[in-house]
GROMACS .gro file of C-alpha atoms in nm:
model
  164
    1UNK     CA    1  -3.605  -0.327   5.970
    2UNK     CA    2  -3.672  -0.574   5.709
    3UNK     CA    3  -3.786  -0.262   5.501
    4UNK     CA    4  -3.471  -0.118   5.584
    5UNK     CA    5  -3.243  -0.420   5.462
    6UNK     CA    6  -3.506  -0.471   5.168
    7UNK     CA    7  -3.432  -0.126   5.068
    8UNK     CA    8  -3.053  -0.152   5.094
    9UNK     CA    9  -3.062  -0.479   4.889
   10UNK     CA   10  -3.282  -0.316   4.637
   11UNK     CA   11  -3.076  -0.035   4.584
   12UNK     CA   12  -2.764  -0.213   4.605
   13UNK     CA   13  -2.855  -0.435   4.332
   14UNK     CA   14  -2.957  -0.118   4.132
   15UNK     CA   15  -2.651   0.014   4.158
   16UNK     CA   16  -2.443  -0.264   4.032
   17UNK     CA   17  -2.693  -0.340   3.745
   18UNK     CA   18  -2.603   0.009   3.639
   19UNK     CA   19  -2.210  -0.035   3.690
   20UNK     CA   20  -2.238  -0.347   3.488
   21UNK     CA   21  -2.422  -0.143   3.250
   22UNK     CA   22  -2.156   0.135   3.233
   23UNK     CA   23  -1.868  -0.060   3.222
   24UNK     CA   24  -2.020  -0.256   2.886
   25UNK     CA   25  -2.123   0.083   2.759
   26UNK     CA   26  -1.755   0.252   2.826
   27UNK     CA   27  -1.601  -0.083   2.629
   28UNK     CA   28  -1.880  -0.074   2.352
   29UNK     CA   29  -1.766   0.305   2.307
   30UNK     CA   30  -1.401   0.191   2.332
   31UNK     CA   31  -1.423  -0.013   2.060
   32UNK     CA   32  -1.624   0.206   1.801
   33UNK     CA   33  -1.361   0.474   1.872
   34UNK     CA   34  -1.026   0.247   1.804
   35UNK     CA   35  -1.238   0.071   1.513
   36UNK     CA   36  -1.288   0.461   1.332
   37UNK     CA   37  -0.948   0.554   1.427
   38UNK     CA   38  -0.790   0.190   1.291
   39UNK     CA   39  -0.986   0.288   0.942
   40UNK     CA   40  -0.877   0.637   0.967
   41UNK     CA   41  -0.521   0.521   1.004
   42UNK     CA   42  -0.543   0.248   0.734
   43UNK     CA   43  -0.687   0.450   0.460
   44UNK     CA   44  -0.397   0.728   0.543
   45UNK     CA   45  -0.148   0.446   0.450
   46UNK     CA   46  -0.318   0.341   0.190
   47UNK     CA   47  -0.366   0.719   0.024
   48UNK     CA   48  -0.013   0.760   0.121
   49UNK     CA   49   0.102   0.496  -0.110
   50UNK     CA   50  -0.168   0.580  -0.415
   51UNK     CA   51  -0.032   0.963  -0.384
   52UNK     CA   52   0.314   0.860  -0.415
   53UNK     CA   53   0.255   0.640  -0.728
   54UNK     CA   54   0.064   0.913  -0.885
   55UNK     CA   55   0.378   1.152  -0.843
   56UNK     CA   56   0.624   0.932  -0.979
   57UNK     CA   57   0.348   0.807  -1.267
   58UNK     CA   58   0.303   1.183  -1.399
   59UNK     CA   59   0.449   1.190  -1.736
   60UNK     CA   60   0.610   1.549  -1.665
   61UNK     CA   61   0.784   1.404  -1.358
   62UNK     CA   62   0.997   1.682  -1.253
   63UNK     CA   63   1.365   1.684  -1.153
   64UNK     CA   64   1.548   1.524  -0.865
   65UNK     CA   65   1.452   1.799  -0.608
   66UNK     CA   66   1.124   1.826  -0.695
   67UNK     CA   67   1.060   1.464  -0.690
   68UNK     CA   68   1.167   1.454  -0.334
   69UNK     CA   69   0.983   1.741  -0.240
   70UNK     CA   70   0.689   1.576  -0.406
   71UNK     CA   71   0.715   1.262  -0.278
   72UNK     CA   72   0.774   1.390   0.070
   73UNK     CA   73   0.446   1.590   0.026
   74UNK     CA   74   0.236   1.322  -0.106
   75UNK     CA   75   0.345   1.113   0.183
   76UNK     CA   76   0.302   1.401   0.470
   77UNK     CA   77  -0.034   1.515   0.292
   78UNK     CA   78  -0.176   1.153   0.360
   79UNK     CA   79  -0.252   1.205   0.697
   80UNK     CA   80  -0.037   0.884   0.801
   81UNK     CA   81   0.141   1.065   1.088
   82UNK     CA   82  -0.137   1.237   1.231
   83UNK     CA   83  -0.352   0.942   1.222
   84UNK     CA   84  -0.057   0.725   1.391
   85UNK     CA   85  -0.048   0.989   1.683
   86UNK     CA   86  -0.408   0.925   1.720
   87UNK     CA   87  -0.331   0.537   1.759
   88UNK     CA   88  -0.091   0.612   2.024
   89UNK     CA   89  -0.407   0.714   2.239
   90UNK     CA   90  -0.610   0.433   2.170
   91UNK     CA   91  -0.438   0.148   2.043
   92UNK     CA   92  -0.237  -0.144   2.267
   93UNK     CA   93   0.142  -0.166   2.256
   94UNK     CA   94   0.092  -0.401   1.992
   95UNK     CA   95  -0.111  -0.236   1.742
   96UNK     CA   96   0.127   0.078   1.778
   97UNK     CA   97   0.445  -0.117   1.697
   98UNK     CA   98   0.290  -0.298   1.412
   99UNK     CA   99   0.158   0.061   1.298
  100UNK     CA  100   0.553   0.184   1.327
  101UNK     CA  101   0.641  -0.088   1.133
  102UNK     CA  102   0.404   0.002   0.863
  103UNK     CA  103   0.504   0.374   0.820
  104UNK     CA  104   0.860   0.243   0.825
  105UNK     CA  105   0.790   0.040   0.550
  106UNK     CA  106   0.601   0.321   0.364
  107UNK     CA  107   0.913   0.549   0.450
  108UNK     CA  108   1.135   0.315   0.284
  109UNK     CA  109   0.896   0.322  -0.020
  110UNK     CA  110   0.935   0.711  -0.050
  111UNK     CA  111   1.286   0.677  -0.014
  112UNK     CA  112   1.345   0.414  -0.262
  113UNK     CA  113   1.093   0.584  -0.521
  114UNK     CA  114   1.339   0.910  -0.473
  115UNK     CA  115   1.643   0.686  -0.519
  116UNK     CA  116   1.479   0.477  -0.879
  117UNK     CA  117   1.112   0.620  -0.945
  118UNK     CA  118   1.047   0.317  -1.116
  119UNK     CA  119   0.698   0.130  -1.024
  120UNK     CA  120   0.753  -0.119  -1.245
  121UNK     CA  121   1.096  -0.253  -1.136
  122UNK     CA  122   1.203  -0.511  -0.875
  123UNK     CA  123   1.319  -0.241  -0.613
  124UNK     CA  124   0.970  -0.111  -0.627
  125UNK     CA  125   0.808  -0.435  -0.606
  126UNK     CA  126   1.032  -0.541  -0.313
  127UNK     CA  127   0.919  -0.237  -0.110
  128UNK     CA  128   0.551  -0.272  -0.231
  129UNK     CA  129   0.560  -0.665  -0.096
  130UNK     CA  130   0.719  -0.511   0.268
  131UNK     CA  131   0.421  -0.236   0.296
  132UNK     CA  132   0.155  -0.502   0.187
  133UNK     CA  133   0.307  -0.755   0.469
  134UNK     CA  134   0.320  -0.528   0.768
  135UNK     CA  135  -0.012  -0.362   0.646
  136UNK     CA  136  -0.180  -0.709   0.622
  137UNK     CA  137  -0.041  -0.836   0.982
  138UNK     CA  138  -0.144  -0.494   1.135
  139UNK     CA  139  -0.505  -0.505   1.007
  140UNK     CA  140  -0.511  -0.870   1.125
  141UNK     CA  141  -0.399  -0.760   1.493
  142UNK     CA  142  -0.668  -0.481   1.467
  143UNK     CA  143  -0.920  -0.736   1.330
  144UNK     CA  144  -0.816  -0.927   1.647
  145UNK     CA  145  -0.838  -0.623   1.886
  146UNK     CA  146  -1.208  -0.546   1.793
  147UNK     CA  147  -1.321  -0.891   1.815
  148UNK     CA  148  -1.392  -0.948   1.470
  149UNK     CA  149  -1.404  -1.330   1.379
  150UNK     CA  150  -1.388  -1.478   1.002
  151UNK     CA  151  -1.096  -1.600   0.834
  152UNK     CA  152  -0.791  -1.451   0.874
  153UNK     CA  153  -0.691  -1.184   0.631
  154UNK     CA  154  -0.580  -1.335   0.330
  155UNK     CA  155  -0.278  -1.083   0.248
  156UNK     CA  156  -0.079  -1.200   0.564
  157UNK     CA  157   0.173  -1.442   0.415
  158UNK     CA  158   0.062  -1.410   0.045
  159UNK     CA  159   0.329  -1.142  -0.055
  160UNK     CA  160   0.545  -1.191  -0.381
  161UNK     CA  161   0.865  -1.122  -0.201
  162UNK     CA  162   0.995  -1.361   0.116
  163UNK     CA  163   1.093  -1.206   0.431
  164UNK     CA  164   1.496  -1.141   0.411
   0.00000   0.00000   0.00000
């Protein structure tokens, strides 16, 4: 009987240890997946901004209708909308909300560049500051979610224009 009890205790201990190891591996895999999705999304935001600037800075910039289409294509081609969908499968509600705000700031930038395609003017600097602020808040929340320590993102609160 004591042999049977010892076997039950031994098997139970092994099962519990395996369950703990499995849960730890699941958490690590989830964190790695989020890290990849977060990186892809942030790079798409950056690419969207950069590609829109490239469109506006072209020497042979086209007519209003062509500019409208080129700016929409630059933003859509960045992949930001596709990666935002990936976030909806992997991120917390807080991060999704911050990602939506960053996307909204990027679309306001696109719409502002359609109205006034001057990347040296005050209107552009204001929407760029909004984008940078939302992007910095998003990055900070992502870092926190991934358990990254260190100093806070230096761009949070360091934008040229205050929130209005």
